[in-house]
Amino acid sequence: MSEGMINGKIVTIPEIATIEEIKDEIRDVKTFYLKFDRKEINDNLKIMSGQFIMATIFGAGEFAVSLPPSPENDRFHITVRAVGKVTRALHALAVGDKVGIRGPFGNGFPFEELKGKNIVYVAGGIGLIPLRSSIVHVLQHKKDFGDVYVLLGARTPEDHMYKENLKEWQGGVPGFNCFLSVDIETPGWKGEVGFVHTLLDKAKIPIENTVAFVCGPPVMFNTVIGELMKRGLSDENIYSTLERHMKCGIGKCQHCAVGRTLVCTDGPVYTFRQIKTLGEQI
Amino acid sequence: MFLIKKSDVLKLAQELSKDYQVYGPFVEKTSGQAFFDKVADVAEISLSAPIPSNPPKQAVFPQMERILSYRYDAAKKAAEMNPDYKVVPKALFGLRPCDLNGMLCLDRFFMGQEFVDDVYLAHRKSMFIVTNSCTTAFKQCLCVCMDSGPFAKEGFDLNLVDLGDNYLVEAGSDKGKALAEKMGLAAAGDAEAKQKSAALDKAIKTFEPVAIDNKAWISRVINRVTTGFAREDVWEYVGDQCFECGACTFVCPSCSCFNVVDVSSAACDGCTDRLRTWDSCSYEGYARMAGGHNPRKPVEDRRNKRFFCKLSYSQSKKYLRPGCVGCGRCQWVCPGDIGIPNVVTYVRREITKQG
């Protein structure tokens, strides 16, 4: 194991990485492709889908951000919306600039338990970011899973994340389906109009032997889960990844406490059954 | 076990001051209040001072501390990391058993979970602890309800027990024993062991009346809080009483939430210090995320979390004991009367109302 890492994680001192490429995704959201300056970090970093990292923007601070790259055969990158002081400072950076990275932290999605099952991903807006890693992984290992459905809702067609991936996902891979909707009627949009849960019927999602991953703003989250349960999916088969204010990522600062758990070490991936027992707002 | 004359006890502190920065309880002359902090002269230490206003946690977990500094040269695109937390070996002299237990909670939390906090570890491993077991109860004490006193049981290097003219000196570590031997302290025997046991019985008798209100109920309340059966209106009432000042968390020996901020430093161009500072779950911004979403906006949602930390089995699993150590400081500082003993009383009332 290389110096500065514990079990493939950078725990205490951020490792320096260079921004190799910046891609505009949607309004206020950019993807930053990163490469660590030390080769052994690039080689030894272990990612699990659903995990997050702590990113240091020099002079501005550190923030928690979910990891969209798949554990295998994918470029290391983060996708960030400029929403606060530190994320705005990141957006002001250019190719060649440096950032600091700690992590990856958190539990990740339990792929081993999901083998052979149908998987339904429901994302609202940038809720697709934390799900991307898992979707790409499942697509890479499609034969291990049943039918896969990706349902993405956004305000307008411009707000659909990861357009290149969407094109690939809609490209007719057998057993892999991707449906899009927009909230507001938009000229030129011929697809579904309505909140993302309206896609559940259009996609005719299976209920037997199915698990669902839901991620998006709290209002969307609650509606989608209600709709899924109405259709007969049980709470233990609905997964989500929670977002919280985080300062350390290693279970010490306690800002991400939800009920008896800490999102950084016990989460961020929870089943809805677990979420219900935590007794807190999402 | 050893013995030391009462008039000689500060000689131990004097000896420790050769290798350690000595912290101890002292009474501030102008206010008459007791504090626990570093002392310039060990003669300032008062072992008869009441429970200090502040817990000793700042010795291992300072109110504000640099955990990292870095330099970024934006033009050259060069970054340099420098983890330079300054750690001085410290001796805590005359620590009360409740505060010792608070520190043991912090130890298990910072060093015993999935990840070890390197900064805390650096402070803690170079520390010498001399506890001062309590023979008299102060008005806010409830350690007997929380199994953290009146006598210290483990986790000290040396423990002092007041036996009248002498202090009984118990060694809890090799380091402690070595110091006692180096000082040439007289050995204590069976007679002193008996005196200690009598002193403990007597001490418990003086503590029990002070804590009687809470004694039988804390375990019941712990059960209610853990299982989520404490009613919402209790938390709403507690929330209504809360001033959101954060005082309870700052004087709590086992509270350890912190915030981290990057602040530009005057040391050089492009130098930044990463500071960690105490934070409090009572503040509105505690869980607020960038973009404004705040899952713990109502004060009662935030308030009950503190009591969850102090009074639930789930948190006890991290501390290997209840999170509350019964020092009574929160009751003392709270302008809204919602220290732990009162909250226990409120939950208790709800239990009895439900029948």
XYZ file of C-alpha atoms in Angstrom:
637
model
C 0.000 0.000 0.000
C 1.358 3.378 -0.874
C 2.306 6.027 1.619
C -0.454 8.378 2.731
C -3.219 5.828 2.095
C -5.128 3.452 4.348
C -7.056 0.688 2.552
C -6.979 2.590 -0.728
C -8.282 5.792 0.921
C -6.548 9.126 1.440
C -7.551 9.826 5.032
C -5.819 12.835 6.538
C -3.652 14.894 4.199
C -5.215 15.769 0.842
C -3.369 14.392 -2.183
C -2.698 16.851 -4.957
C -4.423 16.286 -8.290
C -4.346 18.223 -11.548
C -7.403 19.220 -13.539
C -6.874 17.573 -16.937
C -10.100 18.555 -18.622
C -13.230 20.527 -17.832
C -16.554 19.775 -19.445
C -19.694 21.903 -19.261
C -22.629 19.691 -18.396
C -25.669 21.857 -17.752
C -26.174 25.354 -16.381
C -23.822 25.862 -13.370
C -22.645 22.239 -13.533
C -19.232 21.178 -14.780
C -17.306 17.938 -14.833
C -13.643 18.071 -13.807
C -11.387 15.228 -14.930
C -8.592 14.815 -12.409
C -5.272 13.037 -12.269
C -3.248 12.636 -9.087
C 0.275 14.005 -9.228
C 1.602 10.862 -7.549
C 1.325 7.798 -9.742
C 0.876 5.377 -6.832
C -2.280 7.229 -5.799
C -3.734 6.856 -9.297
C -2.849 3.178 -9.199
C -4.058 2.351 -5.708
C -7.163 4.460 -5.208
C -10.115 2.117 -4.693
C -13.525 3.462 -5.651
C -16.900 1.931 -4.886
C -20.057 3.197 -6.562
C -21.933 5.506 -4.207
C -18.897 6.775 -2.339
C -17.820 10.400 -2.059
C -14.597 12.368 -1.713
C -13.551 15.533 0.109
C -12.161 18.042 -2.386
C -9.925 20.920 -1.307
C -9.990 24.051 -3.417
C -6.860 25.884 -2.344
C -7.592 29.062 -0.463
C -11.348 28.440 -0.409
C -11.959 25.276 1.612
C -13.020 21.673 1.403
C -16.334 20.173 0.325
C -17.889 16.731 0.053
C -18.839 15.559 -3.430
C -20.113 12.244 -4.740
C -18.024 10.211 -7.140
C -19.542 9.644 -10.581
C -16.820 7.438 -12.124
C -17.311 3.706 -12.298
C -14.919 1.610 -10.168
C -13.327 0.169 -13.312
C -12.336 1.500 -16.723
C -13.440 5.053 -16.185
C -11.629 8.365 -15.885
C -11.444 9.826 -12.387
C -13.710 12.861 -12.276
C -16.147 14.856 -10.190
C -19.240 16.687 -11.340
C -20.045 19.797 -9.354
C -22.719 22.454 -9.338
C -21.535 25.947 -8.405
C -23.739 26.597 -5.430
C -21.589 27.877 -2.555
C -18.281 29.586 -1.851
C -16.013 26.578 -2.415
C -17.812 25.117 -5.434
C -17.761 28.552 -7.081
C -14.014 28.710 -6.475
C -13.689 25.323 -8.183
C -15.671 26.550 -11.178
C -13.249 29.462 -11.494
C -10.319 27.064 -11.982
C -8.836 26.129 -15.362
C -7.172 23.087 -16.892
C -3.772 22.573 -15.278
C -4.830 23.989 -11.895
C -4.425 21.830 -8.798
C -6.915 20.633 -6.229
C -6.569 18.439 -3.112
C -8.446 15.173 -2.692
C -9.193 12.955 0.324
C -11.209 9.776 0.223
C -13.062 7.935 -1.145
C -15.304 7.601 1.903
C -18.640 5.963 2.654
C -20.212 2.559 2.177
C -21.132 2.352 -1.514
C -23.849 0.347 -3.278
C -24.123 -3.367 -2.391
C -23.657 -4.846 -5.874
C -23.031 -8.359 -4.572
C -26.546 -8.499 -3.115
C -28.065 -7.128 -6.308
C -26.805 -9.716 -8.778
C -29.568 -11.133 -10.948
C -32.037 -8.416 -9.981
C -33.772 -5.817 -12.110
C -32.547 -2.329 -11.286
C -34.517 0.890 -11.611
C -32.657 4.183 -11.304
C -34.788 7.250 -10.714
C -32.951 10.563 -10.722
C -34.094 14.156 -10.539
C -31.788 16.758 -12.075
C -28.259 16.493 -10.693
C -29.395 13.517 -8.638
C -27.976 11.536 -11.553
C -24.409 12.407 -10.458
C -24.165 9.994 -7.497
C -25.995 7.298 -9.505
C -23.774 7.517 -12.587
C -21.017 5.352 -11.121
C -23.461 2.565 -10.378
C -25.224 2.828 -13.748
C -21.955 2.658 -15.676
C -20.810 -0.271 -13.547
C -24.049 -2.174 -14.136
C -23.831 -1.503 -17.859
C -20.243 -2.817 -17.869
C -21.455 -5.985 -16.137
C -24.889 -6.186 -17.724
C -24.947 -9.998 -17.779
C -24.861 -10.087 -13.939
C -28.075 -8.107 -13.639
C -31.671 -8.290 -14.882
C -33.401 -5.512 -16.779
C -32.110 -2.024 -16.071
C -34.144 1.171 -16.257
C -32.745 4.683 -15.998
C -35.432 7.312 -15.479
C -34.231 10.897 -15.470
C -36.361 13.952 -14.900
C -35.231 17.561 -15.168
C -36.763 20.986 -15.461
C -36.018 21.441 -19.171
C -34.197 19.387 -21.847
C -31.101 21.533 -21.232
C -31.054 20.312 -17.629
C -30.518 16.649 -18.501
C -27.160 15.607 -17.073
C -24.456 13.597 -18.851
C -25.863 13.968 -22.368
C -23.163 11.752 -23.912
C -23.947 8.932 -21.489
C -27.675 9.371 -22.056
C -27.152 8.891 -25.781
C -25.286 5.654 -25.104
C -27.878 4.471 -22.574
C -30.697 5.116 -25.038
C -28.766 3.312 -27.741
C -30.657 0.045 -27.525
C -28.496 -2.160 -25.318
C -30.730 -5.233 -24.778
C -32.381 -5.058 -21.375
C -31.081 -1.553 -20.714
C -33.673 1.213 -20.991
C -33.371 4.930 -20.480
C -36.330 7.315 -20.299
C -36.275 11.091 -19.971
C -38.849 13.623 -18.923
C -39.015 17.379 -18.472
C -41.105 19.267 -15.924
C -42.036 22.114 -18.240
C -43.350 21.922 -21.805
C -40.468 23.077 -23.996
C -40.500 23.829 -27.733
C -38.687 21.072 -29.588
C -39.097 18.495 -26.794
C -41.026 15.527 -28.090
C -40.607 13.306 -25.060
C -42.500 12.967 -21.812
C -43.649 16.077 -19.910
C -44.238 15.793 -16.172
C -42.357 14.994 -12.992
C -40.045 12.015 -13.116
C -42.441 9.582 -11.398
C -44.697 9.769 -14.463
C -41.992 7.746 -16.239
C -42.594 4.791 -13.919
C -45.726 3.843 -15.862
C -44.294 4.686 -19.251
C -41.275 2.470 -18.587
C -43.541 -0.300 -17.214
C -40.998 -1.007 -14.520
C -41.026 -4.519 -13.095
C -41.770 -4.966 -9.376
C -40.821 -8.610 -8.824
C -37.135 -9.156 -8.092
C -36.458 -5.441 -8.466
C -34.495 -2.840 -6.561
C -34.729 0.893 -7.106
C -32.152 3.637 -6.580
C -33.619 7.066 -6.040
C -31.718 10.308 -5.883
C -32.838 13.886 -6.229
C -34.190 16.858 -4.298
C -36.235 15.989 -1.163
C -39.646 16.737 -2.752
C -38.943 14.509 -5.736
C -37.475 11.839 -3.470
C -40.576 11.580 -1.293
C -42.954 11.510 -4.279
C -41.001 8.857 -6.161
C -40.702 6.622 -3.117
C -44.431 6.959 -2.474
C -45.153 5.962 -6.066
C -42.740 3.019 -5.975
C -44.263 1.683 -2.781
C -47.770 2.132 -4.168
C -46.711 -0.173 -6.992
C -45.609 -2.784 -4.489
C -41.875 -2.266 -4.108
C -40.877 -2.825 -0.489
C -38.903 -0.278 1.511
C -35.874 -2.557 1.826
C -35.567 -2.680 -1.972
C -35.418 1.076 -2.365
C -31.978 2.619 -2.012
C -30.941 6.193 -1.872
C -27.852 8.203 -1.178
C -28.165 11.018 1.318
C -26.569 14.413 1.089
C -25.336 16.182 4.214
C -23.109 19.004 5.340
C -19.718 17.395 5.947
C -16.487 18.692 7.358
C -14.205 15.704 7.909
C -15.508 12.685 5.963
C -14.121 10.281 8.566
C -16.826 10.197 11.229
C -15.434 12.813 13.625
C -16.998 16.210 13.035
C -20.556 14.805 13.345
C -22.133 17.368 11.019
C -23.630 14.617 8.878
C -25.329 12.836 11.802
C -28.724 11.449 10.809
C -30.431 9.661 13.659
C -27.986 7.201 15.154
C -25.835 7.081 12.014
C -23.248 9.258 10.335
C -23.726 9.676 6.589
C -19.960 9.739 6.001
C -19.183 6.350 7.552
C -22.533 4.510 7.825
C -23.894 6.001 4.578
C -24.266 7.702 2.202
C -26.189 4.728 0.738
C -29.226 3.746 2.788
C -32.289 1.639 2.102
C -35.567 3.426 2.580
C -36.288 1.032 5.437
C -33.188 2.351 7.217
C -34.044 5.951 6.393
C -37.473 5.573 7.997
C -35.974 4.453 11.302
C -33.560 7.382 11.479
C -36.348 9.761 12.459
C -35.043 12.743 10.542
C -35.931 14.786 7.505
C -34.229 13.825 4.280
C -0.427 2.395 46.243
C 1.561 5.197 47.816
C 1.028 8.002 50.279
C 1.933 11.672 50.076
C 1.479 14.378 52.703
C -1.177 16.900 51.765
C 1.282 19.741 52.070
C 3.619 17.956 49.632
C 1.132 17.018 46.941
C 1.996 19.873 44.588
C 5.561 18.566 44.501
C 4.197 15.962 42.105
C 2.992 18.748 39.859
C 6.335 20.494 40.239
C 8.144 17.343 39.114
C 5.773 16.957 36.157
C 6.358 20.563 35.108
C 9.923 19.602 34.150
C 8.684 17.475 31.253
C 5.145 18.662 30.681
C 3.066 21.780 30.331
C 0.992 21.503 33.531
C -2.760 22.069 33.459
C -4.765 22.191 36.662
C -7.777 23.613 38.484
C -7.379 27.042 40.021
C -9.636 29.698 41.470
C -9.537 32.977 39.621
C -9.110 35.730 42.202
C -11.316 38.419 40.671
C -14.373 36.282 39.929
C -13.890 33.555 42.521
C -14.682 31.049 39.754
C -12.746 27.828 39.254
C -11.183 27.087 35.869
C -9.106 24.289 34.416
C -6.263 25.528 32.273
C -2.507 25.668 31.966
C -0.796 27.209 34.954
C 2.380 29.279 34.919
C 3.200 28.222 38.475
C 2.006 24.930 39.980
C 1.361 26.773 43.265
C -1.773 28.215 41.586
C -3.346 24.762 41.504
C -6.103 24.228 44.042
C -7.152 20.640 44.647
C -10.032 21.811 46.828
C -11.465 24.029 44.075
C -15.007 23.121 43.014
C -15.714 21.539 39.614
C -14.040 23.969 37.165
C -16.329 26.008 34.910
C -14.710 24.566 31.814
C -13.949 20.922 31.078
C -10.359 19.834 30.386
C -11.107 18.943 26.766
C -9.258 21.967 25.367
C -6.014 20.233 26.370
C -6.636 17.473 23.807
C -9.143 19.191 21.559
C -8.430 22.943 21.546
C -11.232 25.386 20.865
C -9.392 26.439 17.728
C -6.504 24.550 16.253
C -4.559 24.397 13.020
C -4.705 20.880 11.590
C -3.014 21.595 8.278
C -1.354 24.419 6.455
C -0.781 24.516 2.745
C 0.753 26.785 0.191
C -0.544 27.146 -3.327
C 1.331 29.050 -5.948
C -1.355 29.738 -8.541
C 1.119 31.002 -11.152
C 3.447 28.019 -10.914
C 0.553 25.665 -10.182
C 2.454 24.171 -7.287
C 0.828 22.996 -4.072
C 2.560 21.984 -0.878
C 0.924 20.317 2.130
C 2.224 20.784 5.629
C 0.493 18.968 8.491
C 2.021 20.988 11.301
C -0.160 20.798 14.395
C 1.874 21.929 17.359
C 1.770 19.447 20.179
C 3.282 20.086 23.589
C 3.345 17.227 26.137
C 0.802 18.081 28.819
C 0.169 16.939 32.370
C -3.376 17.322 33.613
C -3.117 17.609 37.384
C -6.150 17.325 39.635
C -8.625 16.226 36.995
C -12.019 15.301 38.477
C -13.274 11.760 37.712
C -16.244 13.030 35.687
C -13.864 14.976 33.458
C -11.564 11.973 33.168
C -14.528 9.925 31.941
C -15.367 12.699 29.487
C -11.861 12.410 28.118
C -12.166 8.619 27.889
C -15.323 9.170 25.794
C -13.338 11.429 23.483
C -10.498 8.870 23.333
C -12.824 6.100 22.224
C -14.572 8.363 19.773
C -11.499 9.931 18.158
C -9.172 6.942 18.322
C -11.422 3.902 18.496
C -13.671 4.147 15.447
C -13.052 3.203 11.816
C -10.636 6.100 11.368
C -8.166 7.485 13.893
C -7.975 11.235 14.280
C -4.243 11.931 13.951
C -4.359 15.352 15.548
C -6.180 14.122 18.643
C -3.871 11.123 18.870
C -0.816 13.400 18.819
C -2.164 15.407 21.755
C -3.295 12.418 23.699
C -0.332 10.100 23.483
C 2.039 12.537 25.141
C -0.214 13.211 28.108
C 0.110 12.517 31.849
C -3.076 12.424 33.912
C -3.383 12.847 37.673
C -6.966 12.569 38.866
C -8.361 13.946 42.089
C -11.146 11.685 43.351
C -14.061 13.538 44.894
C -14.944 13.199 48.551
C -17.451 16.057 48.665
C -20.332 16.633 46.291
C -20.899 19.967 44.620
C -24.412 21.213 44.037
C -24.711 20.171 40.403
C -22.995 16.760 40.595
C -24.719 13.682 39.203
C -21.764 11.419 38.457
C -23.223 8.701 40.679
C -26.112 8.396 38.195
C -23.756 8.138 35.243
C -21.192 5.738 36.674
C -18.375 8.237 36.379
C -17.569 8.995 40.008
C -17.081 10.000 42.695
C -13.797 8.033 42.511
C -11.750 7.468 39.387
C -11.495 3.810 38.353
C -9.371 3.677 35.202
C -7.623 5.789 32.627
C -5.359 7.814 34.933
C -1.613 7.646 35.449
C -1.985 8.622 39.100
C -5.119 9.007 41.186
C -5.285 11.002 44.413
C -7.705 10.133 47.216
C -8.068 12.507 50.131
C -7.475 10.567 53.376
C -7.355 13.520 55.754
C -3.712 14.407 56.407
C -2.464 12.447 53.409
C -3.409 11.723 49.829
C -3.489 8.111 48.794
C -1.661 7.915 45.448
C -2.794 5.089 43.169
C -0.778 4.309 40.062
C -2.841 3.417 37.008
C 0.050 3.020 34.564
C 3.743 2.220 34.461
C 4.402 5.891 33.808
C 2.504 6.793 36.978
C 4.225 4.156 39.070
C 7.630 5.309 37.839
C 6.883 8.885 38.903
C 5.696 7.812 42.366
C 8.836 5.740 42.837
C 11.077 8.491 41.538
C 9.547 10.868 44.084
C 10.298 8.331 46.813
C 6.683 8.214 48.044
C 5.938 5.997 51.041
C 4.135 2.755 50.244
C 0.537 2.447 51.408
C -0.808 -0.785 52.886
C -4.013 -2.521 53.932
C -4.901 0.121 56.489
C -4.946 2.807 53.795
C -6.893 0.560 51.435
C -9.541 0.261 54.144
C -9.520 4.015 54.650
C -10.030 4.479 50.918
C -12.964 2.138 50.863
C -14.533 3.952 53.850
C -13.905 7.298 52.126
C -15.636 6.026 48.981
C -18.697 4.841 50.930
C -18.882 8.178 52.677
C -18.476 10.077 49.406
C -21.274 8.140 47.695
C -23.538 8.965 50.648
C -22.866 12.668 50.197
C -23.407 12.491 46.422
C -26.634 10.551 46.443
C -28.901 13.215 47.982
C -27.653 15.759 45.431
C -28.501 13.481 42.509
C -31.530 11.760 43.996
C -34.007 13.254 41.526
C -32.335 11.651 38.570
C -31.004 8.497 40.030
C -33.546 5.867 39.156
C -34.760 7.543 36.025
C -31.755 7.979 33.833
C -31.700 4.365 32.632
C -35.425 4.542 31.867
C -34.945 7.775 29.954
C -31.972 6.287 28.102
C -34.273 3.491 26.996
C -36.938 5.959 25.830
C -34.516 8.161 23.937
C -32.840 5.193 22.242
C -36.044 3.575 21.076
C -37.522 6.882 19.935
C -40.462 6.633 22.330
C -39.808 9.974 23.980
C -42.758 11.988 22.738
C -42.406 14.772 20.166
C -43.935 17.324 22.508
C -41.088 16.809 24.987
C -38.627 17.827 22.285
C -40.831 20.700 21.228
C -40.875 21.922 24.816
C -37.095 21.498 25.075
C -36.731 23.298 21.722
C -38.894 26.180 22.942
C -36.643 26.593 25.972
C -33.432 26.561 23.938
C -31.643 29.864 23.317
C -29.385 28.236 20.676
C -26.350 29.661 22.467
C -24.230 26.495 22.315
C -23.002 26.862 25.912
C -24.025 23.308 26.895
C -21.893 21.822 24.138
C -18.863 23.956 24.940
C -18.826 23.092 28.640
C -19.588 19.409 28.026
C -16.541 17.172 28.610
C -17.700 14.695 25.953
C -19.076 17.010 23.231
C -16.688 17.066 20.299
C -18.428 18.372 17.167
C -16.153 20.602 15.167
C -16.191 22.815 12.134
C -13.334 23.137 9.649
C -12.458 26.355 7.835
C -9.636 27.373 5.525
C -8.275 30.792 6.440
C -5.575 32.595 4.503
C -2.475 33.019 6.607
C -0.082 35.925 6.832
C 2.883 33.522 6.830
C 3.377 33.802 3.068
C 1.665 34.575 -0.190
C -0.724 31.754 -1.008
C -0.462 30.243 2.472
C -3.648 28.940 4.008
C -4.309 27.459 7.428
C -6.925 24.783 7.860
C -8.432 25.383 11.290
C -10.820 23.276 13.231
C -13.016 24.956 15.789
C -15.607 23.736 18.248
C -19.083 23.702 16.797
C -22.478 23.178 18.357
C -25.468 21.179 17.166
C -27.679 23.920 18.578
C -26.689 26.372 15.831
C -29.058 26.773 12.934
C -26.287 26.459 10.356
C -25.017 23.193 11.791
C -26.545 20.932 9.138
C -27.274 23.549 6.475
C -25.790 22.665 3.128
C -24.527 24.831 0.303
C -27.612 25.867 -1.610
C -29.576 26.401 1.587
C -31.245 23.045 2.216
C -31.312 22.486 5.970
C -32.607 19.110 7.160
C -32.477 20.264 10.789
C -34.064 23.649 10.599
C -36.492 23.568 13.546
C -34.652 24.043 16.822
C -36.293 20.999 18.423
C -34.876 18.821 15.634
C -31.439 20.021 16.567
C -31.922 20.024 20.335
C -33.038 16.465 20.671
C -29.850 15.393 18.877
C -27.713 16.597 21.753
C -29.752 14.571 24.192
C -29.631 11.653 21.798
C -25.830 11.878 21.901
C -25.768 11.995 25.685
C -28.539 9.547 26.477
C -28.797 6.852 23.823
C -27.384 3.332 23.610
C -26.378 3.964 19.990
C -24.009 6.703 21.067
C -22.919 4.741 24.153
C -21.627 2.080 21.780
C -19.084 4.600 20.508
C -18.091 5.784 23.980
C -18.466 2.385 25.730
C -20.406 4.270 28.410
C -23.209 6.849 28.472
C -22.249 10.048 26.677
C -23.182 12.090 29.737
C -20.599 11.952 32.526
C -22.715 13.727 35.113
C -20.562 16.812 35.692
C -23.692 18.982 35.735
C -22.130 21.889 33.846
C -24.903 22.082 31.224
C -27.468 22.552 33.972
C -25.283 25.280 35.401
C -24.748 27.297 32.207
C -28.049 26.830 30.396
C -30.102 30.035 30.348
C -33.149 28.009 29.270
C -33.051 25.410 32.059
C -32.591 22.447 29.750
C -29.463 20.862 31.168
C -29.374 17.074 31.188
C -31.012 16.631 34.639
C -33.965 18.790 33.619
C -34.401 17.058 30.280
C -34.386 13.735 32.125
C -37.102 15.136 34.360
C -39.192 16.298 31.361
C -38.957 12.913 29.648
C -39.741 11.233 32.967
C -42.904 13.309 33.351
C -44.016 12.266 29.899
C -43.431 8.629 30.758
C -45.563 8.877 33.879
C -48.279 10.803 32.012
C -48.505 8.013 29.475
C -48.992 5.641 32.388
